[in-house]
Amino acid sequence: MGKSTPMDREAADRISEAAGRDPCCDTAQSGFDVRAQEAADRNEQDE
């Protein structure tokens, strides 16, 4: 398996912006934007 990169705030913001631009896209429909924000929050707490 490849190296994993933790979700950071910048990446989560990009994902959320993309989901906001197109609410019908797979990212928005699956709730990935919300999960990305939650992961970024967790990763900031770990630092």
mmCIF file of C-alpha atoms in Angstrom:
data_model
loop_
_atom_site.group_PDB
_atom_site.id
_atom_site.type_symbol
_atom_site.label_atom_id
_atom_site.label_comp_id
_atom_site.label_asym_id
_atom_site.label_seq_id
_atom_site.Cartn_x
_atom_site.Cartn_y
_atom_site.Cartn_z
ATOM 1 C CA MET A 1 0.000 0.000 0.000
ATOM 2 C CA GLY A 2 1.207 3.537 -0.737
ATOM 3 C CA LYS A 3 2.150 6.256 1.666
ATOM 4 C CA SER A 4 -0.842 8.088 3.128
ATOM 5 C CA THR A 5 -0.978 11.848 3.562
ATOM 6 C CA PRO A 6 -3.079 13.233 6.415
ATOM 7 C CA MET A 7 -5.924 15.563 5.455
ATOM 8 C CA ASP A 8 -4.961 19.169 6.096
ATOM 9 C CA ARG A 9 -7.106 22.300 6.278
ATOM 10 C CA GLU A 10 -6.065 23.506 2.814
ATOM 11 C CA ALA A 11 -7.093 20.254 1.134
ATOM 12 C CA ALA A 12 -10.356 20.090 3.075
ATOM 13 C CA ASP A 13 -11.184 23.653 2.028
ATOM 14 C CA ARG A 14 -10.554 22.816 -1.650
ATOM 15 C CA ILE A 15 -12.849 19.792 -1.392
ATOM 16 C CA SER A 16 -15.586 21.817 0.306
ATOM 17 C CA GLU A 17 -15.339 24.591 -2.294
ATOM 18 C CA ALA A 18 -15.659 22.073 -5.123
ATOM 19 C CA ALA A 19 -18.700 20.496 -3.477
ATOM 20 C CA GLY A 20 -20.230 23.947 -2.998
ATOM 21 C CA ARG A 21 -19.748 24.850 -6.665
ATOM 22 C CA ASP A 22 -21.548 21.704 -7.817
ATOM 23 C CA PRO A 23 -23.930 20.298 -5.181
ATOM 24 C CA CYS A 24 -24.871 17.455 -7.539
ATOM 25 C CA CYS A 25 -21.290 16.141 -7.872
ATOM 26 C CA ASP A 26 -20.267 12.838 -6.327
ATOM 27 C CA THR A 27 -18.135 14.608 -3.703
ATOM 28 C CA ALA A 28 -21.081 16.629 -2.421
ATOM 29 C CA GLN A 29 -23.583 13.783 -2.696
ATOM 30 C CA SER A 30 -21.396 11.321 -0.788
ATOM 31 C CA GLY A 31 -20.681 13.710 2.084
ATOM 32 C CA PHE A 32 -16.940 13.507 1.455
ATOM 33 C CA ASP A 33 -16.615 17.267 1.949
ATOM 34 C CA VAL A 34 -17.957 16.961 5.503
ATOM 35 C CA ARG A 35 -15.692 13.989 6.262
ATOM 36 C CA ALA A 36 -12.691 15.903 4.896
ATOM 37 C CA GLN A 37 -13.417 18.845 7.221
ATOM 38 C CA GLU A 38 -13.780 16.478 10.190
ATOM 39 C CA ALA A 39 -10.481 14.775 9.346
ATOM 40 C CA ALA A 40 -8.708 18.128 9.060
ATOM 41 C CA ASP A 41 -10.124 19.127 12.463
ATOM 42 C CA ARG A 42 -8.836 15.877 14.012
ATOM 43 C CA ASN A 43 -5.419 16.263 12.412
ATOM 44 C CA GLU A 44 -5.062 19.835 13.675
ATOM 45 C CA GLN A 45 -5.825 18.644 17.217
ATOM 46 C CA ASP A 46 -3.111 15.984 16.937
ATOM 47 C CA GLU A 47 -0.434 18.586 16.183
#
